[in-house]
PDB file of C-alpha atoms in Angstrom:
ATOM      1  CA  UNK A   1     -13.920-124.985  41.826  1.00 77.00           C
ATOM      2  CA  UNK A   2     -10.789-127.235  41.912  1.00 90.00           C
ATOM      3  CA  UNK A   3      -9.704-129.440  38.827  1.00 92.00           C
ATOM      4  CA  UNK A   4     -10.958-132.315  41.181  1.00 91.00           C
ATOM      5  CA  UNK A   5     -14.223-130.575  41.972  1.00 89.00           C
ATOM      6  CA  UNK A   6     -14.342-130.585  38.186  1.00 89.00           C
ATOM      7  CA  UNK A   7     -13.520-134.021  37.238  1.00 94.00           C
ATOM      8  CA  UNK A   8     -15.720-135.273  39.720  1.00 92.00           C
ATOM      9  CA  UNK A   9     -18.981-132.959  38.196  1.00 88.00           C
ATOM     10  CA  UNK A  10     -17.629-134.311  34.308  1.00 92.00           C
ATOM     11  CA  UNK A  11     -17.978-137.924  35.221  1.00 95.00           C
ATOM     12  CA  UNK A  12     -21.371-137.642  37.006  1.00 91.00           C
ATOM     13  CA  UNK A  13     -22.321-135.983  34.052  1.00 90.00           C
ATOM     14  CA  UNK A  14     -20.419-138.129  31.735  1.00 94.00           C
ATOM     15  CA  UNK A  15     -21.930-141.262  33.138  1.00 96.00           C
ATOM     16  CA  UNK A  16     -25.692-140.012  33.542  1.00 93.00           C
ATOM     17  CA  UNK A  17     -25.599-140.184  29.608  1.00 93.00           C
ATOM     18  CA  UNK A  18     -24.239-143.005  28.722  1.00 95.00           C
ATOM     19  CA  UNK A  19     -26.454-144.750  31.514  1.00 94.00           C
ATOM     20  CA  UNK A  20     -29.657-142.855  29.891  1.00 93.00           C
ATOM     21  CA  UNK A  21     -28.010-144.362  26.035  1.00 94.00           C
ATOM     22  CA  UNK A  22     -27.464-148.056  27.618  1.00 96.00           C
ATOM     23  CA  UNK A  23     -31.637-147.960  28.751  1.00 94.00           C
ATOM     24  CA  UNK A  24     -31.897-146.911  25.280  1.00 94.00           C
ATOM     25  CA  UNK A  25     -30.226-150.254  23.816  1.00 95.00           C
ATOM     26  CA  UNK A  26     -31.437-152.431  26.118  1.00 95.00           C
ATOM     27  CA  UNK A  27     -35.330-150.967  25.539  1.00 95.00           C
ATOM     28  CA  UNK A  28     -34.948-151.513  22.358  1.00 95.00           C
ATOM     29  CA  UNK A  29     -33.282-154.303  21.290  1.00 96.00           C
ATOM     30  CA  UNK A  30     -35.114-156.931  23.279  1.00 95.00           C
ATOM     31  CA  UNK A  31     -38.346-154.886  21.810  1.00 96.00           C
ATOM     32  CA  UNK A  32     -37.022-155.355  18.481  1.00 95.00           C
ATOM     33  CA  UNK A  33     -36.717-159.094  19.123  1.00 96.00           C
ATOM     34  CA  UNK A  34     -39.906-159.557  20.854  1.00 95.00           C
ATOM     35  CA  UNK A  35     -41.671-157.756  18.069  1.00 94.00           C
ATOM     36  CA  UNK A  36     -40.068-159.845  15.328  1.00 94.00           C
ATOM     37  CA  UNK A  37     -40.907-163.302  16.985  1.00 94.00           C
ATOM     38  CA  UNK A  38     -44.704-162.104  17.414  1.00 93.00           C
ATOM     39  CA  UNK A  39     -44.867-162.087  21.374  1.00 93.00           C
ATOM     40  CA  UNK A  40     -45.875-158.437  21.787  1.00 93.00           C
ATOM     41  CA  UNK A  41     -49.694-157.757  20.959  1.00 93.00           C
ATOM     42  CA  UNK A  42     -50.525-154.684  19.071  1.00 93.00           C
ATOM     43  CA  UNK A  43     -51.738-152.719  22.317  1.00 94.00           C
ATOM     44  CA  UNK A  44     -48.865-153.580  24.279  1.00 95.00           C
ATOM     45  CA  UNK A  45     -46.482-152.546  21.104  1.00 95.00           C
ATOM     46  CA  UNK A  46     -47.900-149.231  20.724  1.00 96.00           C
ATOM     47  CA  UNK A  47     -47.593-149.048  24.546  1.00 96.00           C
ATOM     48  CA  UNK A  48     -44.106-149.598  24.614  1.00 96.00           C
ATOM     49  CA  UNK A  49     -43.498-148.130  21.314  1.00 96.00           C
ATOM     50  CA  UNK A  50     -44.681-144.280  22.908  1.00 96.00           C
ATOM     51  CA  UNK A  51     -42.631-144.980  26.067  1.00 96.00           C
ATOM     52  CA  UNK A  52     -39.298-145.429  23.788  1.00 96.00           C
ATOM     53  CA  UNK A  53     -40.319-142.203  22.078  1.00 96.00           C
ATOM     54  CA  UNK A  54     -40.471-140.568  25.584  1.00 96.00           C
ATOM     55  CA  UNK A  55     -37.277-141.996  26.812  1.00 95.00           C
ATOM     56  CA  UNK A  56     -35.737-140.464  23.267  1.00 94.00           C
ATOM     57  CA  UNK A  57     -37.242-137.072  24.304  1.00 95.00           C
ATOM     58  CA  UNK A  58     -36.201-137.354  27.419  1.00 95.00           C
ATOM     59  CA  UNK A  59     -32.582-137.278  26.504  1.00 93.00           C
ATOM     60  CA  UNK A  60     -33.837-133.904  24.515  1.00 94.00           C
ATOM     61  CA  UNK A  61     -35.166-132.262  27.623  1.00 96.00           C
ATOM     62  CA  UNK A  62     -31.530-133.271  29.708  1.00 94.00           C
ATOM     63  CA  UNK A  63     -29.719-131.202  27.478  1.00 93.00           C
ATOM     64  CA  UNK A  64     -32.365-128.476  27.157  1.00 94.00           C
ATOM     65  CA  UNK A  65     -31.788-128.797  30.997  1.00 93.00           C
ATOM     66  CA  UNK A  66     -28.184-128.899  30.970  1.00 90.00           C
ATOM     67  CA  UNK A  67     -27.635-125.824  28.400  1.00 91.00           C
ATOM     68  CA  UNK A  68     -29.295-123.319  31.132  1.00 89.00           C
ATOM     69  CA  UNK A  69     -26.542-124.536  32.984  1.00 85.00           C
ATOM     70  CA  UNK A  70     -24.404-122.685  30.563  1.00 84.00           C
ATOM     71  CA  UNK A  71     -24.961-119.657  29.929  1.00 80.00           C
ATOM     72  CA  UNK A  72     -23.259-116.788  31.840  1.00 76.00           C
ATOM     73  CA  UNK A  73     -23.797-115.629  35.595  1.00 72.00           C
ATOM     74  CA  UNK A  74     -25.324-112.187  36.009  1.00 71.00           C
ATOM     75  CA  UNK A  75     -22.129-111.642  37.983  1.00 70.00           C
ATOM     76  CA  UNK A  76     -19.049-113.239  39.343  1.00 67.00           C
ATOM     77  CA  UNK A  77     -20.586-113.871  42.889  1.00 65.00           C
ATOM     78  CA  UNK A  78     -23.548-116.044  41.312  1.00 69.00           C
ATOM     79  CA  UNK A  79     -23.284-119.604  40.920  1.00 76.00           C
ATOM     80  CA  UNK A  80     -23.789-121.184  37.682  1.00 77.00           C
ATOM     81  CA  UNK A  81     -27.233-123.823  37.490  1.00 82.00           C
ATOM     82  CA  UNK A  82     -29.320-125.300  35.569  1.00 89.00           C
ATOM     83  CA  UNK A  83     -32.855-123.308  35.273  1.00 92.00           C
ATOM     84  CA  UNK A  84     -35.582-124.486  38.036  1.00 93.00           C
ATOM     85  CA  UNK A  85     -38.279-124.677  35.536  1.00 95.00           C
ATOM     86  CA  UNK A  86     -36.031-127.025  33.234  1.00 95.00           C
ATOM     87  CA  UNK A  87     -34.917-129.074  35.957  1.00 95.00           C
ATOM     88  CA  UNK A  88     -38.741-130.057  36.519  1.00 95.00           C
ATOM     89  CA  UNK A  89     -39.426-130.606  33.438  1.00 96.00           C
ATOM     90  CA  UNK A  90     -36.959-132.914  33.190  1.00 96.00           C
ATOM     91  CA  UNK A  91     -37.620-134.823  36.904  1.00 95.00           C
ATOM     92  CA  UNK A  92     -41.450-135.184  35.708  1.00 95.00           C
ATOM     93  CA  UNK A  93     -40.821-136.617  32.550  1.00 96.00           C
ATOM     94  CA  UNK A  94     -38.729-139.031  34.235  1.00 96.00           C
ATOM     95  CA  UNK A  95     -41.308-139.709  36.571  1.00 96.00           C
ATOM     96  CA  UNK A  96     -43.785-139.935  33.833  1.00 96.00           C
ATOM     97  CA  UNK A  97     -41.941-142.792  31.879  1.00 97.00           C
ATOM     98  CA  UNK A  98     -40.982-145.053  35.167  1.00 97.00           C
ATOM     99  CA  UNK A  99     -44.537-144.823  36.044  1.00 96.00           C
ATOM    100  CA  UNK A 100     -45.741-145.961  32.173  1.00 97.00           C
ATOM    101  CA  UNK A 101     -42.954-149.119  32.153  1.00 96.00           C
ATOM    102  CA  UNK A 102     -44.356-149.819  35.726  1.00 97.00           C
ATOM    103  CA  UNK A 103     -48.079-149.558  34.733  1.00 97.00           C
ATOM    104  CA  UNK A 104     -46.952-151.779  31.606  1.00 96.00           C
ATOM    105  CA  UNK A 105     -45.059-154.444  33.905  1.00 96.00           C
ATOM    106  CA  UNK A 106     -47.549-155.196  36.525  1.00 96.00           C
ATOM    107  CA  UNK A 107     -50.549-155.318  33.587  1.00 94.00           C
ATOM    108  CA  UNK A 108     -48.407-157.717  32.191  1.00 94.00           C
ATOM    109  CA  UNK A 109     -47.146-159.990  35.435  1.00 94.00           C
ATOM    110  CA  UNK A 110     -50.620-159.674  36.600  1.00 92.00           C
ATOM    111  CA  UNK A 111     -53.416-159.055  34.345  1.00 88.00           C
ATOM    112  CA  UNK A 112     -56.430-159.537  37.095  1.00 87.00           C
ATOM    113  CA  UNK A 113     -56.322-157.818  40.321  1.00 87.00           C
ATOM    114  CA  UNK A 114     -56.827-160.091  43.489  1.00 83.00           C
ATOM    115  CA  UNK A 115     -60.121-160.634  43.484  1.00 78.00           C
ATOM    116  CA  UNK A 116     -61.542-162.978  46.360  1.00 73.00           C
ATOM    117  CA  UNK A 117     -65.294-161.708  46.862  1.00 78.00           C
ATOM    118  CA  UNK A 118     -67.588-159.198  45.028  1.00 81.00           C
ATOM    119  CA  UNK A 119     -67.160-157.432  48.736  1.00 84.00           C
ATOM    120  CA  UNK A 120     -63.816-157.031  47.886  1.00 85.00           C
ATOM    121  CA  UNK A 121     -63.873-156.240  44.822  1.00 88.00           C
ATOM    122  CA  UNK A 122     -66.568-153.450  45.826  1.00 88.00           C
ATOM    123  CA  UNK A 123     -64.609-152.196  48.859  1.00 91.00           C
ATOM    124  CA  UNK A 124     -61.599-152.073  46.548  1.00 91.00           C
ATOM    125  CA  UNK A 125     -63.185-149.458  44.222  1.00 91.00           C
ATOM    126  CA  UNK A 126     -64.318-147.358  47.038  1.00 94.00           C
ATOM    127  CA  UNK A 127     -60.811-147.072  48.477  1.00 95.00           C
ATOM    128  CA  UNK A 128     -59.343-146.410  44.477  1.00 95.00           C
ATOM    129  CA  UNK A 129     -61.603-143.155  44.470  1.00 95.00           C
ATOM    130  CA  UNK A 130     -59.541-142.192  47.671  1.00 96.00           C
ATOM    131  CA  UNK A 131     -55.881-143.532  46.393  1.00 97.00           C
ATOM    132  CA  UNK A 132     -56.008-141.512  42.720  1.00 97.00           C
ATOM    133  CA  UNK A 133     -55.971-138.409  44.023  1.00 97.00           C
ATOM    134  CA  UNK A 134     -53.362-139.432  46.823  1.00 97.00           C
ATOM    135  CA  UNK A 135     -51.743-140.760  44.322  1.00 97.00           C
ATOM    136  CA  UNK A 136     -51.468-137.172  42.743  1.00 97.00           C
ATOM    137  CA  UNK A 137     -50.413-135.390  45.725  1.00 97.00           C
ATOM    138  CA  UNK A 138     -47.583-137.960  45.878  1.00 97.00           C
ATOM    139  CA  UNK A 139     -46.513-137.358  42.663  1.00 96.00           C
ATOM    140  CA  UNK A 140     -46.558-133.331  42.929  1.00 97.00           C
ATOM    141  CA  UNK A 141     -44.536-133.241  46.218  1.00 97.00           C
ATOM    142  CA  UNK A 142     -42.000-135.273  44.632  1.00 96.00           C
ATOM    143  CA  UNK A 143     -42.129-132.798  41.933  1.00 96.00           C
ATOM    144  CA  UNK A 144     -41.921-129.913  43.960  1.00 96.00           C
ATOM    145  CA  UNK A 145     -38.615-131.452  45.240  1.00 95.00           C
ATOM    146  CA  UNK A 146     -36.980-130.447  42.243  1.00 94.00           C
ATOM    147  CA  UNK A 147     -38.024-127.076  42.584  1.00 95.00           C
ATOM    148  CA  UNK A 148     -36.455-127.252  46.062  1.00 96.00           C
ATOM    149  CA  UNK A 149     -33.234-128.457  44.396  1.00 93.00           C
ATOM    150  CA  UNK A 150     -33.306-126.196  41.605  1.00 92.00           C
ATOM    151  CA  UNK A 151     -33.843-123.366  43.804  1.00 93.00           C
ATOM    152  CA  UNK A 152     -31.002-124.774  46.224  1.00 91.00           C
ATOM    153  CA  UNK A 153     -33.832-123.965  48.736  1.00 93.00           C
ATOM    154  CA  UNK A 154     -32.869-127.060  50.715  1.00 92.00           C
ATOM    155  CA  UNK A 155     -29.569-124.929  51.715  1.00 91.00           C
ATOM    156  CA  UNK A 156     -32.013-121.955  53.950  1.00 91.00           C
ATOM    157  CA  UNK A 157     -34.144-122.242  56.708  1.00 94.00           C
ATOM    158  CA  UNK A 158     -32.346-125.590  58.315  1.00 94.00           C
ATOM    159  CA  UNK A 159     -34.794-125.346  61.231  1.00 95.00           C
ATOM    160  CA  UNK A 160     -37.859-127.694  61.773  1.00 95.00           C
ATOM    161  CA  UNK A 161     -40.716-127.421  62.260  1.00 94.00           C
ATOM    162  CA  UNK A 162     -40.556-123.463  62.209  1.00 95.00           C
ATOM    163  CA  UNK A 163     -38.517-121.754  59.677  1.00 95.00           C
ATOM    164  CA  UNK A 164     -35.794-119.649  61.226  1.00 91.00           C
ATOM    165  CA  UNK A 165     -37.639-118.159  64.197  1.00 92.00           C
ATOM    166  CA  UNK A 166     -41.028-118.072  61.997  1.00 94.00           C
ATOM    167  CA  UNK A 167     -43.657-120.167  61.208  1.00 94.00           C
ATOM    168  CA  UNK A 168     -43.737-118.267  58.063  1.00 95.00           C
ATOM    169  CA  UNK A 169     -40.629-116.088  56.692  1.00 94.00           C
ATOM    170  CA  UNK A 170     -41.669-112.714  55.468  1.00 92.00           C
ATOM    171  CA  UNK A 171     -40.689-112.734  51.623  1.00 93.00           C
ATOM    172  CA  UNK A 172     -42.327-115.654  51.461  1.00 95.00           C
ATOM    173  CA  UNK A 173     -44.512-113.224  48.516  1.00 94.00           C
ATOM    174  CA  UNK A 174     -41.856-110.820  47.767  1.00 94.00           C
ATOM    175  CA  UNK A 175     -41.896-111.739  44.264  1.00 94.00           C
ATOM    176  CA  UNK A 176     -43.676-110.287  41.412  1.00 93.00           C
ATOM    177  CA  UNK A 177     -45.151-111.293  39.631  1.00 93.00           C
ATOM    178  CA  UNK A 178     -47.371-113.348  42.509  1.00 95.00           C
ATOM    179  CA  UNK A 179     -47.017-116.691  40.575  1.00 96.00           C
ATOM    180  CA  UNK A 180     -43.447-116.525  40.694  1.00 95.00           C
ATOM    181  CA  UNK A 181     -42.747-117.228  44.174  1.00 96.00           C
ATOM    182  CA  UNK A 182     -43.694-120.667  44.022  1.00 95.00           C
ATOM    183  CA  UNK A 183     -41.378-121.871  41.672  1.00 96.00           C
ATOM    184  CA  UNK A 184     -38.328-119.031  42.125  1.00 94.00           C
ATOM    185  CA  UNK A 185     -38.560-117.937  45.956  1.00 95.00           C
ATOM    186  CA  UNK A 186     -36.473-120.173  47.981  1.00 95.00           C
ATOM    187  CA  UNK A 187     -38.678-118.930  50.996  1.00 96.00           C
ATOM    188  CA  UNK A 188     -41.823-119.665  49.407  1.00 97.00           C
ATOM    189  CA  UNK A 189     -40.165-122.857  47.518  1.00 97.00           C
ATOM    190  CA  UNK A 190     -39.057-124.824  50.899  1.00 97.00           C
ATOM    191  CA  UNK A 191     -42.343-123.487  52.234  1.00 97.00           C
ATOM    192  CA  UNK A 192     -44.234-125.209  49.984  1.00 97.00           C
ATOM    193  CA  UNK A 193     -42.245-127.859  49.779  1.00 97.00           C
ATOM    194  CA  UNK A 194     -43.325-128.675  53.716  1.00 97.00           C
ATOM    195  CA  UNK A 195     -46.784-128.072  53.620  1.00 97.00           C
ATOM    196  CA  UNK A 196     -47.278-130.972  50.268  1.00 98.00           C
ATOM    197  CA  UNK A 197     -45.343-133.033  52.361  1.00 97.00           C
ATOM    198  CA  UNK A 198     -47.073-132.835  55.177  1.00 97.00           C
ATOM    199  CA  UNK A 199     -50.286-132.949  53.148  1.00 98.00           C
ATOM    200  CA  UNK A 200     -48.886-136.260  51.683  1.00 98.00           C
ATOM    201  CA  UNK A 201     -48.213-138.086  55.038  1.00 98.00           C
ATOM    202  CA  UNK A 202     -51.838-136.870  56.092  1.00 98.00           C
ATOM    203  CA  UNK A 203     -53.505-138.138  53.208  1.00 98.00           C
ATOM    204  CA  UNK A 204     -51.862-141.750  53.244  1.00 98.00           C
ATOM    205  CA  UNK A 205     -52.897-141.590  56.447  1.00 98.00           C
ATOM    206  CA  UNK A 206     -56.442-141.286  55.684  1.00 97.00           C
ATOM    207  CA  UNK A 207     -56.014-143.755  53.377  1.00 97.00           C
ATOM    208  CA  UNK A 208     -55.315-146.426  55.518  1.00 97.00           C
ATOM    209  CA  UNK A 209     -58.049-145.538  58.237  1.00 97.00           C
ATOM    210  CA  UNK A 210     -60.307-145.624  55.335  1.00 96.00           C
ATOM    211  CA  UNK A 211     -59.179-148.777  54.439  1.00 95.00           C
ATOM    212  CA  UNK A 212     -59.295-150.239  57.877  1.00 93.00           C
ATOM    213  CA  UNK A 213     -63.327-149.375  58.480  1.00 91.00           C
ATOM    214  CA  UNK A 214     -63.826-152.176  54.793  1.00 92.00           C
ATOM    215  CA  UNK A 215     -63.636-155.371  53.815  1.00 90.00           C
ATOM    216  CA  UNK A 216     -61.095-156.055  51.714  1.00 89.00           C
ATOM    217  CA  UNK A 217     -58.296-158.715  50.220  1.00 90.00           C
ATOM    218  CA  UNK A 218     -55.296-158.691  52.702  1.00 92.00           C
ATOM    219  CA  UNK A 219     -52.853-158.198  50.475  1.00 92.00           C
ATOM    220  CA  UNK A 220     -54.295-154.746  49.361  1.00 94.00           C
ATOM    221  CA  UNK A 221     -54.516-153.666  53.072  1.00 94.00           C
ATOM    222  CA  UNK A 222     -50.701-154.860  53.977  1.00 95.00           C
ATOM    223  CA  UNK A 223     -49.501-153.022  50.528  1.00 96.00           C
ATOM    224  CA  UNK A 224     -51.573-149.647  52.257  1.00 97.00           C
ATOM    225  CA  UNK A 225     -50.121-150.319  55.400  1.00 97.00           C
ATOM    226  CA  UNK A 226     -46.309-150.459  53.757  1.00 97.00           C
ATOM    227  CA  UNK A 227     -47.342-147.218  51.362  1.00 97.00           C
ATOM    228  CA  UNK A 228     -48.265-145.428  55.236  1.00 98.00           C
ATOM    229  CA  UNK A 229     -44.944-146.568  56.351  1.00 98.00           C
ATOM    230  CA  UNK A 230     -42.769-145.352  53.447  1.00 98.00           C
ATOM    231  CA  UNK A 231     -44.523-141.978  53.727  1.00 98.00           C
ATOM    232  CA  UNK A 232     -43.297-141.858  57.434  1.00 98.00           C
ATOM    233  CA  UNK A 233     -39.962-142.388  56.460  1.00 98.00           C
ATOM    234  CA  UNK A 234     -39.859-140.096  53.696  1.00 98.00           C
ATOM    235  CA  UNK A 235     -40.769-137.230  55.362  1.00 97.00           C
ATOM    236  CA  UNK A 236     -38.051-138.715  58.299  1.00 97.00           C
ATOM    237  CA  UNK A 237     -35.304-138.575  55.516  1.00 97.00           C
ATOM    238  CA  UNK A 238     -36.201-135.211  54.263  1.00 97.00           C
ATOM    239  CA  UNK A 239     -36.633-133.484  57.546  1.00 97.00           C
ATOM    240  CA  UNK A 240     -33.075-135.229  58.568  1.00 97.00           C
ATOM    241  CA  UNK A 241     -32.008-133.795  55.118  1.00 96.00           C
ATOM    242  CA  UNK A 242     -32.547-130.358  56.103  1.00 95.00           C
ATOM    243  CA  UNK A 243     -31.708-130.694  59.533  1.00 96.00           C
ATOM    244  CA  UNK A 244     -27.892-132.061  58.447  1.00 95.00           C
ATOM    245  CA  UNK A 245     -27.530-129.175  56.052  1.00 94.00           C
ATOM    246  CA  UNK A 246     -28.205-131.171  52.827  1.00 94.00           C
ATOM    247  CA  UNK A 247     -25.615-133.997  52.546  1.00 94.00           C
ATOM    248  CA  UNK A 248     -25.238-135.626  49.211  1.00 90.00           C
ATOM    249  CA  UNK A 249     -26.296-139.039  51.101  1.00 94.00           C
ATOM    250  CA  UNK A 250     -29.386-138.142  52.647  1.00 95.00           C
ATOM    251  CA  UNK A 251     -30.243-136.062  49.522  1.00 94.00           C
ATOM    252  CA  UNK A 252     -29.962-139.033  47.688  1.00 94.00           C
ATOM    253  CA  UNK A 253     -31.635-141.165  50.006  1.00 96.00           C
ATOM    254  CA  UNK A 254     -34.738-138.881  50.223  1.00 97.00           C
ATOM    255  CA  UNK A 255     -35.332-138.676  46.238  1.00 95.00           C
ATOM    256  CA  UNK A 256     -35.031-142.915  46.540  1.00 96.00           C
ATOM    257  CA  UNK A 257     -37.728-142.377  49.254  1.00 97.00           C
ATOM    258  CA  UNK A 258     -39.783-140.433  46.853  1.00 97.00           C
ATOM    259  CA  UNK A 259     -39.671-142.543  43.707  1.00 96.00           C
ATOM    260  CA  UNK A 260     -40.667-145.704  45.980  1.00 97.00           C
ATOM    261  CA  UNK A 261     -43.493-144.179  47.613  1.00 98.00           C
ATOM    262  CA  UNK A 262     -44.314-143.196  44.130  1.00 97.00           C
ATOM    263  CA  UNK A 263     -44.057-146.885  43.460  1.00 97.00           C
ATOM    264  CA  UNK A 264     -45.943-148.116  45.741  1.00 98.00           C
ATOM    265  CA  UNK A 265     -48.970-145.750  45.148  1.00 97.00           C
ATOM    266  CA  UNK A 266     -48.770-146.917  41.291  1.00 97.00           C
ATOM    267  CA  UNK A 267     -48.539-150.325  42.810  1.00 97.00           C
ATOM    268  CA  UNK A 268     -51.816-149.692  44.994  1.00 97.00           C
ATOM    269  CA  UNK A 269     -53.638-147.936  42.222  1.00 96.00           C
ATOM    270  CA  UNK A 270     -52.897-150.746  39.896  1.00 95.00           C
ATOM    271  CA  UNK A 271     -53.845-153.161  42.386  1.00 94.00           C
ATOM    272  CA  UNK A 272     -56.973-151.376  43.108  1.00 94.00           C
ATOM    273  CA  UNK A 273     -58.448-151.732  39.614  1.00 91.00           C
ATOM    274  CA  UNK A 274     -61.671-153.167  38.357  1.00 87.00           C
ATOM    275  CA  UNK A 275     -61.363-156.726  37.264  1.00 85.00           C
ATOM    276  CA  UNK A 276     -62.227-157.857  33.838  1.00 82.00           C
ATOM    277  CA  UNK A 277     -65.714-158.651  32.917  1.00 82.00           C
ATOM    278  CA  UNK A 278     -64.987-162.334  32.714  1.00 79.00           C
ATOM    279  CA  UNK A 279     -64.002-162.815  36.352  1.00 77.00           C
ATOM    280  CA  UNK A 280     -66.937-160.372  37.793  1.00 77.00           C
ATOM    281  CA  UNK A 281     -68.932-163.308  35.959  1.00 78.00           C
ATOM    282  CA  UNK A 282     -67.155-166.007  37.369  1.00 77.00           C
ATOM    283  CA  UNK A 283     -67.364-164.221  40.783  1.00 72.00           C
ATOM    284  CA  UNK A 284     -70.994-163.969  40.557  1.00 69.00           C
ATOM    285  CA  UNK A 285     -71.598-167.384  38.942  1.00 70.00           C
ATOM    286  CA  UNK A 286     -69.800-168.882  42.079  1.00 65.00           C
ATOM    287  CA  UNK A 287     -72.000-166.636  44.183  1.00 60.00           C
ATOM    288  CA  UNK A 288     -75.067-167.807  42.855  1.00 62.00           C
ATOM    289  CA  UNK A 289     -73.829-171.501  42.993  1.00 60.00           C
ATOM    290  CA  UNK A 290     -73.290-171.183  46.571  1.00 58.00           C
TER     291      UNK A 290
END
């Protein structure tokens, strides 16, 4: 490593915490203020009170993280990183408190869900028992991704759609104990990597057949249609990824794809929820009045 290889690492570094401090300050100062004039209600405070406490161990887990990074190589030929296992950790916590101040935002902007018809409103739970679980799968290919990363699996098997000259590389279960490839074998890593992708374009795909055969608001179907098309393009960017050997663009630009089609999947979810009891009995009185 040169001195400008080095500088270069220190002030990535250097400016991921102070960027993780600033969220910190401007969390919690506008928090404070909103508290203090009586615009947050209780459930909303305690809401946003457990996400701070996240974000605050979240800046425990990145150095947890970041001290695997230093502890001696087994030898002089093997490359210093951070652990794989710590590196997840600290990718799904992050995942787990943009998702909460998401959730929190859109319950806020929009309280109700669109809500035309009691059709809609029924079709719309049918498809939200389909888009939870999707949702999920989303969720633990993105996680997997750090695996990938962690593993520098994303640096083997630049083929697609076979792997090498295989559909399958042979040490794909070399490791013991059994568990242990899927989280340490770069083989078995990328491998699985590419099958939860695939498995993630498939089911958003299903998703938005399902939601084609129902009736429901139009917004809710365009927002499915978008979710189908982000998946399309995130599994574009990471097979161009892999393809071009890893550069730090497309890298970058396939873990963007991955926290939007995250987004939009909490976006769908959210959208898809019941309505309150008061508008079902609006709904209904307007039915019966008609």
């Amino acid at each position: 490593m040169s001195l400008g290889d080095f500088k270069f690492i220190y002030w990535m570094e250097y400016g991921h915490r102070m960027w993780g401090r600033a969220l910190g300050f401007l969390f919690s100062v506008p928090f404070a203020y909103f508290i203090a004039k009586g615009y947050v209600t209780r459930q909303l405070g305690l809401r946003l009170s457990g996400l701070f406490a996240l974000g605050a161990g979240q800046g425990l887990i990145g150095w947890w993280m970041v001290k695997s990074g230093l502890e001696e190589p087994a030898s002089e030929y093997v490359q210093p990183r951070v652990s794989p296992y710590r590196l997840a950790t600290h990718l799904t916590s992050a995942f787990v408190i943009y998702c909460g101040i998401l959730w929190t935002a859109l319950s806020v902007v929009m309280p109700e869900p669109p809500a035309g018809s009691m059709n809609w409103i029924n079709s719309a739970a049918k498809i939200k028992k389909l888009a939870i679980p999707v949702s999920a799968v989303v969720g633990i290919t993105a996680i997997s991704g750090a695996f990938v990363a962690g593993n520098d699996a994303g640096h083997a098997y630049n083929t697609f759609p076979k792997m090498g000259d295989t559909w399958m590389p042979e040490d794909v279960f070399a490791m013991e104990p059994f568990i242990r490839n899927f989280f340490e074998n770069t083989s078995t890593v990328q491998l699985n990597h590419r099958i939860l992708a695939t498995t993630t374009l498939l089911s958003v795909g299903g998703l938005w057949l399902a939601a084609r055969k129902v009736d429901m608001h139009p917004a809710i179907k365009s927002l499915i249609g978008s979710t189908l098309g982000m998946a399309a393009l995130q599994v574009t960017l990471g097979i161009s990824t892999l393809l071009m050997y890893v550069p730090t663009s497309l890298g970058s630009a396939h873990q963007t794809g991955a926290l939007t089609l995250l987004s939009l999947m909490i976006l769908l979810t959210h959208t898809l929820r019941r309505p309150s009891p008061a508008l079902l009995k609006s709904l209904a009185s307007a039915v019966k009045s008609t």
